[in-house]
Tab-separated table of C-alpha atoms and ligand atoms in Angstrom:
chain	number	residue	atom	x	y	z
N	9	MET	CA	75.679	-18.303	119.245
N	10	VAL	CA	77.917	-15.724	120.875
N	11	ASN	CA	81.068	-17.384	122.258
N	12	VAL	CA	81.725	-14.669	124.774
N	13	GLN	CA	84.952	-16.083	126.207
N	14	SER	CA	86.550	-16.230	122.779
N	15	ILE	CA	85.203	-12.756	121.907
N	16	ARG	CA	86.738	-11.317	125.071
N	17	GLN	CA	90.174	-12.435	123.868
N	18	ASP	CA	89.823	-9.932	121.034
N	19	PHE	CA	89.465	-6.994	123.452
N	20	PRO	CA	92.726	-6.530	125.389
N	21	ILE	CA	91.305	-3.684	127.496
N	22	LEU	CA	88.909	-6.103	129.186
N	23	GLN	CA	91.904	-7.534	131.074
N	24	THR	CA	92.352	-4.205	132.883
N	25	GLU	CA	92.200	-4.108	136.673
N	26	VAL	CA	90.624	-1.136	138.420
N	27	TYR	CA	91.446	-0.623	142.131
N	28	GLY	CA	92.462	-4.263	142.311
N	29	HIS	CA	89.217	-5.526	140.773
N	30	PRO	CA	88.728	-6.917	137.282
N	31	LEU	CA	87.206	-4.204	135.093
N	32	VAL	CA	83.467	-4.646	134.547
N	33	TYR	CA	82.846	-2.294	131.657
N	34	LEU	CA	79.159	-1.392	131.476
N	35	ASP	CA	79.374	1.999	129.784
N	36	ASN	CA	78.924	0.718	126.263
N	37	GLY	CA	76.130	3.158	125.479
N	38	ALA	CA	78.737	5.917	125.714
N	39	THR	CA	81.369	4.073	123.731
N	40	THR	CA	82.367	0.463	123.106
N	41	GLN	CA	85.809	-1.076	123.416
N	42	LYS	CA	87.703	-2.038	120.257
N	43	PRO	CA	88.744	-5.501	119.140
N	44	ARG	CA	92.278	-6.158	117.867
N	45	GLN	CA	90.845	-6.598	114.371
N	46	VAL	CA	89.813	-2.923	114.282
N	47	VAL	CA	92.984	-1.506	115.788
N	48	GLU	CA	95.196	-3.695	113.598
N	49	ALA	CA	93.349	-2.710	110.422
N	50	MET	CA	94.023	0.932	111.227
N	51	VAL	CA	97.642	0.401	112.265
N	52	ASN	CA	98.248	-1.604	109.091
N	53	GLN	CA	96.874	1.196	106.988
N	54	TYR	CA	99.106	3.771	108.666
N	55	TYR	CA	102.111	1.457	108.316
N	56	HIS	CA	101.537	0.203	104.785
N	57	THR	CA	98.870	1.985	102.735
N	58	ASN	CA	98.608	5.546	104.007
N	59	ALA	CA	98.094	8.322	101.463
N	60	ASN	CA	95.465	10.968	100.910
N	61	VAL	CA	92.523	9.631	98.958
N	62	HIS	CA	90.899	10.686	95.694
N	63	ARG	CA	93.583	13.143	94.637
N	64	GLY	CA	96.529	11.013	93.668
N	65	VAL	CA	97.572	8.995	90.678
N	66	HIS	CA	100.339	7.342	92.655
N	67	HIS	CA	100.079	3.794	93.911
N	68	LEU	CA	99.433	4.424	97.610
N	69	SER	CA	96.758	6.999	96.921
N	70	VAL	CA	94.973	4.611	94.589
N	71	VAL	CA	95.120	1.836	97.206
N	72	ALA	CA	93.876	4.153	99.962
N	73	THR	CA	91.038	5.360	97.726
N	74	ASP	CA	90.034	1.794	96.919
N	75	MET	CA	90.027	0.961	100.622
N	76	LEU	CA	87.793	3.948	101.411
N	77	GLU	CA	85.308	2.959	98.744
N	78	GLN	CA	85.434	-0.658	99.894
N	79	SER	CA	84.623	0.534	103.427
N	80	ARG	CA	81.677	2.470	102.024
N	81	GLU	CA	80.442	-0.735	100.409
N	82	THR	CA	80.810	-2.577	103.740
N	83	VAL	CA	78.633	0.081	105.391
N	84	ARG	CA	76.095	-0.091	102.561
N	85	LYS	CA	75.781	-3.825	102.950
N	86	PHE	CA	75.576	-3.614	106.737
N	87	ILE	CA	72.534	-1.316	106.760
N	88	HIS	CA	71.248	-2.633	103.430
N	89	ALA	CA	71.255	0.671	101.551
N	90	ALA	CA	70.490	0.534	97.840
N	91	SER	CA	73.672	2.284	96.726
N	92	VAL	CA	77.063	3.424	98.021
N	93	ASP	CA	76.098	6.881	96.748
N	94	GLU	CA	73.719	7.046	99.695
N	95	ILE	CA	76.449	6.491	102.314
N	96	VAL	CA	78.063	9.704	103.566
N	97	PHE	CA	80.937	9.467	106.026
N	98	THR	CA	80.630	11.958	108.879
N	99	ARG	CA	82.374	12.429	112.221
N	100	GLY	CA	79.528	10.623	113.923
N	101	THR	CA	75.823	10.755	114.688
N	102	THR	CA	76.036	14.336	115.901
N	103	GLU	CA	77.581	15.625	112.707
N	104	ALA	CA	75.136	13.608	110.606
N	105	ILE	CA	72.137	15.167	112.348
N	106	ASN	CA	73.660	18.640	112.083
N	107	LEU	CA	74.209	18.031	108.385
N	108	VAL	CA	70.575	17.102	107.783
N	109	ALA	CA	69.201	19.853	110.042
N	110	SER	CA	71.322	22.475	108.311
N	111	SER	CA	70.953	21.388	104.682
N	112	PHE	CA	67.310	20.366	104.994
N	113	CYS	CA	66.261	23.599	106.705
N	114	GLN	CA	68.147	25.703	104.203
N	115	GLN	CA	66.441	24.056	101.262
N	116	GLU	CA	63.083	22.803	102.462
N	117	MET	CA	61.929	24.921	105.414
N	118	GLN	CA	60.604	28.433	105.936
N	119	ALA	CA	59.921	30.369	109.142
N	120	GLY	CA	56.976	28.741	110.884
N	121	ASP	CA	57.610	25.277	109.401
N	122	GLU	CA	57.790	22.424	111.881
N	123	VAL	CA	60.086	19.553	112.815
N	124	ILE	CA	58.833	16.750	115.071
N	125	VAL	CA	61.229	15.155	117.563
N	126	SER	CA	60.455	13.067	120.658
N	127	ALA	CA	60.694	13.704	124.382
N	128	MET	CA	63.422	11.074	124.720
N	129	GLU	CA	65.948	12.516	122.259
N	130	HIS	CA	69.652	12.918	122.914
N	131	HIS	CA	70.761	16.559	122.857
N	132	SER	CA	72.310	15.887	119.465
N	133	ASN	CA	68.811	15.431	118.043
N	134	ILE	CA	67.422	18.517	119.779
N	135	VAL	CA	70.016	21.266	119.648
N	136	PRO	CA	70.724	21.159	115.869
N	137	TRP	CA	67.007	21.795	115.295
N	138	GLN	CA	66.966	24.530	117.927
N	139	LEU	CA	69.859	26.222	116.135
N	140	GLN	CA	67.727	26.207	113.004
N	141	ALA	CA	64.791	27.517	115.046
N	142	GLU	CA	66.958	30.496	116.013
N	143	ARG	CA	68.372	31.007	112.538
N	144	LYS	CA	65.320	30.329	110.436
N	145	GLY	CA	62.368	30.540	112.783
N	146	ILE	CA	61.347	26.890	112.426
N	147	ILE	CA	59.317	25.316	115.230
N	148	VAL	CA	60.335	22.203	117.178
N	149	LYS	CA	57.407	19.990	118.226
N	150	VAL	CA	57.784	17.134	120.691
N	151	ILE	CA	56.150	13.693	120.757
N	152	PRO	CA	55.146	13.000	124.377
N	153	ILE	CA	55.970	9.737	126.180
N	154	THR	CA	54.378	7.683	128.937
N	155	ASP	CA	55.907	7.483	132.412
N	156	GLU	CA	57.499	4.189	131.309
N	157	GLY	CA	59.167	5.952	128.421
N	158	ILE	CA	57.026	4.720	125.551
N	159	LEU	CA	56.245	7.049	122.666
N	160	LEU	CA	52.593	8.032	122.390
N	161	VAL	CA	51.993	7.219	118.758
N	162	ASP	CA	48.426	8.614	118.777
N	163	GLU	CA	49.741	11.938	120.065
N	164	TYR	CA	52.462	11.818	117.416
N	165	GLU	CA	49.857	11.593	114.676
N	166	LYS	CA	48.068	14.632	116.082
N	167	LEU	CA	51.219	16.764	115.778
N	168	PHE	CA	51.159	16.795	111.976
N	169	THR	CA	50.056	20.008	110.273
N	170	PRO	CA	50.580	21.251	106.706
N	171	LYS	CA	53.704	22.958	108.096
N	172	THR	CA	55.349	19.709	109.247
N	173	LYS	CA	58.412	19.226	107.054
N	174	ILE	CA	60.514	16.542	108.775
N	175	VAL	CA	60.436	14.060	111.675
N	176	SER	CA	63.609	13.145	113.578
N	177	VAL	CA	63.569	10.449	116.277
N	178	ALA	CA	65.873	7.944	117.942
N	179	HIS	CA	65.535	4.277	117.045
N	180	VAL	CA	66.574	3.253	120.586
N	181	SER	CA	66.695	5.589	123.590
N	182	ASN	CA	70.149	5.911	125.133
N	183	VAL	CA	68.532	6.420	128.545
N	184	LEU	CA	65.429	4.263	128.647
N	185	GLY	CA	66.365	1.472	126.297
N	186	THR	CA	63.017	1.951	124.593
N	187	ILE	CA	62.979	0.523	121.080
N	188	ASN	CA	60.771	2.947	119.220
N	189	PRO	CA	58.346	1.681	116.575
N	190	VAL	CA	60.273	3.471	113.863
N	191	ALA	CA	58.653	1.598	110.976
N	192	ASP	CA	55.255	2.917	112.144
N	193	ILE	CA	56.685	6.376	112.784
N	194	ILE	CA	58.045	6.459	109.242
N	195	ARG	CA	54.852	5.103	107.673
N	196	ILE	CA	52.717	7.708	109.444
N	197	ALA	CA	55.067	10.521	108.385
N	198	HIS	CA	55.072	9.286	104.802
N	199	ASP	CA	51.257	9.261	104.841
N	200	HIS	CA	51.636	13.012	105.435
N	201	GLY	CA	54.314	13.330	102.750
N	202	VAL	CA	56.989	14.031	105.384
N	203	PRO	CA	60.502	12.473	105.436
N	204	VAL	CA	62.058	10.935	108.549
N	205	LEU	CA	65.570	10.977	110.021
N	206	ILE	CA	66.334	8.121	112.406
N	207	ASP	CA	69.090	8.471	115.004
N	208	GLY	CA	70.542	4.966	115.026
N	209	ALA	CA	73.376	5.617	117.507
N	210	GLN	CA	71.932	3.081	119.966
N	211	SER	CA	70.368	0.650	117.504
N	212	VAL	CA	73.026	-0.139	114.899
N	213	PRO	CA	75.389	-1.691	117.491
N	214	HIS	CA	72.680	-3.955	118.895
N	215	MET	CA	70.299	-5.208	116.224
N	216	PRO	CA	70.052	-5.803	112.498
N	217	VAL	CA	69.063	-2.593	110.702
N	218	ASP	CA	67.680	-2.474	107.178
N	219	VAL	CA	67.188	1.109	106.024
N	220	GLN	CA	65.229	0.047	102.965
N	221	ALA	CA	62.862	-2.223	104.890
N	222	LEU	CA	62.274	0.660	107.323
N	223	ASP	CA	61.886	3.041	104.396
N	224	ALA	CA	63.946	5.617	106.370
N	225	ASP	CA	64.781	8.783	104.443
N	226	PHE	CA	67.852	9.435	106.586
N	227	TYR	CA	69.539	7.145	109.113
N	228	CYS	CA	72.716	7.827	111.053
N	229	PHE	CA	75.066	6.187	113.535
N	230	SER	CA	78.497	6.516	115.151
N	231	GLY	CA	81.433	4.167	114.568
N	232	HIS	CA	82.710	4.284	118.133
N	233	LYS	CA	79.501	2.818	119.554
N	234	VAL	CA	79.732	-0.222	117.274
N	235	TYR	CA	83.298	-1.306	118.205
N	236	GLY	CA	84.836	1.039	115.626
N	237	PRO	CA	87.061	4.093	116.066
N	238	THR	CA	86.067	7.573	117.188
N	239	GLY	CA	85.725	10.366	114.652
N	240	ILE	CA	83.843	8.370	112.033
N	241	GLY	CA	80.137	7.854	111.523
N	242	VAL	CA	77.598	7.467	108.809
N	243	LEU	CA	74.714	9.361	107.336
N	244	TYR	CA	72.532	7.257	105.086
N	245	GLY	CA	70.212	9.311	102.898
N	246	LYS	CA	67.899	8.262	100.124
N	247	ARG	CA	69.407	9.370	96.863
N	248	GLU	CA	66.433	11.570	95.993
N	249	TRP	CA	66.953	13.540	99.224
N	250	LEU	CA	70.734	13.779	99.064
N	251	ASP	CA	70.489	14.939	95.460
N	252	ARG	CA	68.035	17.623	96.451
N	253	LEU	CA	69.835	19.006	99.497
N	254	PRO	CA	72.622	21.592	99.307
N	255	PRO	CA	76.139	20.799	100.628
N	256	TYR	CA	76.726	21.171	104.358
N	257	GLN	CA	80.325	22.359	104.255
N	258	GLY	CA	82.521	23.689	101.468
N	259	GLY	CA	86.072	22.684	100.638
N	260	GLY	CA	88.114	20.174	98.740
N	261	GLU	CA	86.555	16.937	97.417
N	262	MET	CA	82.987	18.228	97.450
N	263	ILE	CA	83.327	20.333	94.273
N	264	GLY	CA	83.022	19.752	90.548
N	265	THR	CA	84.795	22.867	89.296
N	266	VAL	CA	85.623	26.060	91.168
N	267	SER	CA	86.018	29.590	89.903
N	268	PHE	CA	85.504	32.863	91.710
N	269	GLU	CA	82.361	33.367	89.652
N	270	HIS	CA	80.771	29.953	89.994
N	271	THR	CA	81.356	26.609	91.685
N	272	THR	CA	79.678	23.310	90.884
N	273	PHE	CA	79.413	20.416	93.280
N	274	ASN	CA	80.659	16.870	93.116
N	275	GLN	CA	78.393	13.863	92.695
N	276	LEU	CA	77.010	11.877	95.615
N	277	PRO	CA	78.213	11.114	98.196
N	278	TYR	CA	81.263	13.399	97.833
N	279	LYS	CA	79.085	16.527	97.752
N	280	PHE	CA	78.720	16.058	101.517
N	281	GLU	CA	82.314	15.094	102.289
N	282	ALA	CA	84.296	18.336	102.250
N	283	GLY	CA	88.000	18.030	103.007
N	284	THR	CA	90.183	14.990	103.558
N	285	PRO	CA	87.876	12.292	104.878
N	286	ASN	CA	88.736	10.166	107.886
N	287	TYR	CA	89.756	7.324	105.611
N	288	VAL	CA	91.666	5.418	108.300
N	289	GLY	CA	88.604	5.729	110.507
N	290	ALA	CA	86.524	4.314	107.656
N	291	THR	CA	88.908	1.341	107.474
N	292	GLY	CA	88.448	0.793	111.209
N	293	LEU	CA	84.677	1.137	110.947
N	294	ALA	CA	84.539	-1.398	108.119
N	295	ALA	CA	86.657	-3.803	110.196
N	296	ALA	CA	84.235	-3.332	113.107
N	297	LEU	CA	81.167	-3.965	110.949
N	298	GLU	CA	82.795	-7.068	109.521
N	299	TYR	CA	83.625	-8.194	113.051
N	300	VAL	CA	80.017	-7.959	114.265
N	301	SER	CA	78.673	-9.343	110.990
N	302	ASN	CA	80.829	-12.441	111.416
N	303	ILE	CA	79.238	-13.014	114.818
N	304	GLY	CA	75.817	-12.066	113.456
N	305	MET	CA	73.652	-9.129	114.506
N	306	GLN	CA	70.791	-11.467	115.268
N	307	ALA	CA	72.991	-13.506	117.623
N	308	ILE	CA	74.262	-10.299	119.247
N	309	ALA	CA	70.691	-9.016	119.763
N	310	ALA	CA	69.635	-12.328	121.315
N	311	TYR	CA	72.697	-12.505	123.585
N	312	GLU	CA	72.310	-8.923	124.789
N	313	ALA	CA	68.608	-9.533	125.413
N	314	GLU	CA	69.634	-12.474	127.627
N	315	LEU	CA	72.098	-10.291	129.559
N	316	THR	CA	69.534	-7.505	129.928
N	317	GLN	CA	66.799	-9.851	131.061
N	318	TYR	CA	69.166	-11.541	133.543
N	319	ALA	CA	70.135	-8.122	134.905
N	320	LEU	CA	66.563	-6.814	135.125
N	321	ARG	CA	65.351	-9.909	136.939
N	322	GLN	CA	67.952	-9.447	139.678
N	323	MET	CA	67.977	-5.677	139.840
N	324	ILE	CA	64.225	-5.420	140.326
N	325	GLN	CA	64.626	-7.411	143.569
N	326	ILE	CA	66.990	-4.886	145.165
N	327	PRO	CA	65.155	-2.857	147.831
N	328	GLY	CA	64.605	0.755	146.751
N	329	MET	CA	65.422	-0.025	143.121
N	330	LYS	CA	63.737	2.159	140.505
N	331	ILE	CA	64.320	1.122	136.922
N	332	PHE	CA	63.458	3.572	134.168
N	333	GLY	CA	62.151	2.683	130.749
N	334	PRO	CA	59.718	0.063	129.499
N	335	LEU	CA	59.573	-2.671	132.087
N	336	VAL	CA	56.639	-4.941	132.626
N	337	ASN	CA	57.366	-7.702	135.055
N	338	PRO	CA	60.820	-9.188	134.760
N	339	GLN	CA	59.942	-12.044	137.145
N	340	SER	CA	57.705	-13.576	134.533
N	341	SER	CA	58.397	-11.834	131.308
N	342	ILE	CA	59.746	-8.537	130.111
N	343	VAL	CA	58.469	-6.208	127.484
N	344	ASN	CA	58.842	-8.002	124.247
N	345	CYS	CA	59.620	-6.035	121.174
N	346	GLN	CA	59.706	-8.304	118.179
N	347	LEU	CA	62.613	-7.467	115.943
N	348	SER	CA	62.036	-8.610	112.422
N	349	GLN	CA	65.130	-9.934	110.738
N	350	GLN	CA	66.071	-9.395	107.152
N	351	ASP	CA	65.307	-13.071	106.536
N	352	GLY	CA	61.809	-12.618	107.997
N	353	SER	CA	62.496	-14.455	111.264
N	354	GLU	CA	62.020	-12.671	114.554
N	355	VAL	CA	64.242	-12.294	117.569
N	356	GLN	CA	62.964	-11.496	121.030
N	357	CYS	CA	64.674	-8.336	122.153
N	358	SER	CA	62.970	-7.032	125.215
N	359	ARG	CA	64.348	-3.541	125.094
N	360	GLY	CA	67.658	-2.041	124.242
N	361	SER	CA	70.519	-3.307	126.362
N	362	VAL	CA	70.476	-0.144	128.443
N	363	ILE	CA	69.267	-0.019	132.038
N	364	SER	CA	68.879	3.326	133.775
N	365	PHE	CA	68.205	3.147	137.486
N	366	LEU	CA	68.272	4.809	140.896
N	367	VAL	CA	68.327	3.176	144.315
N	368	GLY	CA	66.427	4.819	147.171
N	369	ASN	CA	67.689	8.305	147.853
N	370	ILE	CA	71.269	7.507	146.933
N	371	HIS	CA	72.641	10.123	144.581
N	372	HIS	CA	73.613	8.658	141.218
N	373	LEU	CA	77.051	10.260	141.409
N	374	ASP	CA	77.747	8.733	144.818
N	375	MET	CA	76.713	5.282	143.693
N	376	GLY	CA	78.608	5.591	140.405
N	377	THR	CA	81.769	6.624	142.237
N	378	LEU	CA	81.507	3.758	144.718
N	379	LEU	CA	80.781	1.218	141.979
N	380	ASP	CA	83.905	2.448	140.218
N	381	ARG	CA	85.892	1.571	143.350
N	382	LEU	CA	84.690	-1.996	142.784
N	383	GLY	CA	85.894	-1.889	139.191
N	384	ILE	CA	82.402	-1.421	137.771
N	385	ALA	CA	82.151	1.282	135.102
N	386	VAL	CA	78.637	2.681	134.707
N	387	ARG	CA	77.555	6.104	133.524
N	388	THR	CA	75.929	8.680	135.780
N	389	GLY	CA	74.123	11.913	135.038
N	390	HIS	CA	71.579	13.176	132.559
N	391	HIS	CA	73.004	11.187	129.618
N	392	CYS	CA	72.746	14.212	127.298
N	393	ALA	CA	68.972	14.035	127.584
N	394	GLU	CA	68.053	16.834	129.975
N	395	PRO	CA	64.523	17.335	128.611
N	396	LEU	CA	63.869	13.635	129.287
N	397	MET	CA	65.173	14.039	132.845
N	398	HIS	CA	62.738	16.938	133.299
N	399	ARG	CA	59.927	14.766	131.957
N	400	LEU	CA	60.810	12.009	134.434
N	401	GLY	CA	61.197	14.545	137.236
N	402	ILE	CA	64.762	13.521	138.069
N	403	GLU	CA	68.192	15.035	137.811
N	404	GLY	CA	70.001	11.987	136.547
N	405	THR	CA	70.335	8.215	136.759
N	406	LEU	CA	72.912	5.488	136.800
N	407	ARG	CA	73.080	3.627	133.525
N	408	ALA	CA	74.437	0.168	132.853
N	409	SER	CA	74.663	-0.601	129.151
N	410	PHE	CA	75.744	-3.948	127.775
N	411	ALA	CA	77.766	-5.071	124.796
N	412	LEU	CA	78.471	-8.407	123.180
N	413	TYR	CA	81.560	-9.025	125.343
N	414	ASN	CA	79.760	-8.666	128.690
N	415	THR	CA	79.043	-11.795	130.714
N	416	LEU	CA	76.425	-13.050	133.143
N	417	GLU	CA	79.178	-13.003	135.789
N	418	GLU	CA	79.638	-9.286	135.153
N	419	VAL	CA	75.910	-8.782	135.662
N	420	ASP	CA	76.282	-10.639	138.976
N	421	ALA	CA	79.157	-8.309	139.873
N	422	LEU	CA	76.979	-5.286	139.061
N	423	VAL	CA	74.103	-6.573	141.182
N	424	ALA	CA	76.423	-7.449	144.083
N	425	GLY	CA	78.082	-4.044	143.726
N	426	ILE	CA	74.775	-2.163	143.832
N	427	LYS	CA	73.716	-4.130	146.930
N	428	ARG	CA	77.029	-3.484	148.632
N	429	VAL	CA	76.944	0.241	147.902
N	430	ALA	CA	73.279	0.479	148.940
N	431	SER	CA	74.095	-1.182	152.272
N	432	MET	CA	76.592	1.593	152.997
N	433	PHE	CA	73.878	4.268	153.011
M	149	PMP	N1	72.120	9.890	119.729
M	149	PMP	C1	72.083	8.975	120.693
M	149	PMP	C2	70.810	8.224	120.940
M	149	PMP	C3	73.229	8.720	121.441
M	149	PMP	O1	73.201	7.800	122.408
M	149	PMP	C4	74.412	9.443	121.164
M	149	PMP	C5	75.681	9.223	121.970
M	149	PMP	N2	75.493	9.096	123.333
M	149	PMP	C6	74.394	10.375	120.135
M	149	PMP	C7	73.238	10.573	119.441
M	149	PMP	C8	75.600	11.177	119.775
M	149	PMP	O2	76.585	10.362	119.259
M	149	PMP	P1	78.049	10.943	118.937
M	149	PMP	O3	78.490	11.645	120.197
M	149	PMP	O4	78.866	9.731	118.658
M	149	PMP	O5	77.924	11.856	117.797
């Protein structure tokens, strides 16, 4: 059970007032707020155990190094990786995808080889591949989606050719809330001998993720979207792949020995962590993962599903409302995606806790600005998914995205706010 009132006490920013209204923060898909436990863990490290990691024999450096490696173990456990050697700290999802695109293309792809992405990807899972298309002449192929924003798995299967070398898709769409059938996507790719990268930016904060159960080859996420700090994220990679791929960046930490004639590289995961790592960020991320683990990812998924369902049921009734993404009939039931838990039980999670919408002809920017005047923070625009906007034939949407600290009363405030703004047009 999520005790939302007690959870809210951990997030001081939720007490903020905006234009005289209590803040209703519904922009969690962009970034989440941070609990005291995360901020205090980082402050404590700066105050008491700060030193550069890996290089020192002195006490503080040893402590800081131990903390970094302990954080790596916390991440490993959280996504159920087989080994800490498979956990690479990055700046975030974007850097993780760039790392894979760059190192994988360098090693495994030739001009004319193909990568498969989907029509609902964030720019960070499109542009890194396009950069490789320019540099190496690889080809980017796109899995089409239905008008409701569901991946066409049959069409996906048809995209495979002997030149397909990697598949890279989002677990959950940051615009549509679609939960993609990534286990099937991975199985189909593996049937063709092709590895898969999963962008978990919008899944890891909202549901239990088990990279081994999924059999993902690569999986990445950002700390700041899961109640952790900015500037830290994770790339999980199966050992066999990380061993095979060349380093992404050169510098300190990632080397074995260096001479002007020849340099050897460090063991995993350090081969991919050039320079001083964001070790304080890793401490904050570990504190965040412990925070959500203590509540329980299954409980969080169920609570957010309740919020989302409550919101959809009311929003669908607003005249002129158009909701994007998989939506069946929220009056009776909503799309049910069964999420299998690590213990084998299942939780009903209709879709991701993201609702993109438009009302009548009201421009998303106008409505977003007026909602802000009521203290309601939603995102407006193309959500870094312009190709998806083109597919849907729109310029942008409003997006409300929920987190574990949101309440049913905040959903009511959103619905009342939308109605009030709509009545002004
Ligand atoms: N992928 C998805 C699905 C996202 O929602 C985001 C962030 N909006 C990213 C990637 C990029 O994450 P970051 O900016 O933290 O690297």
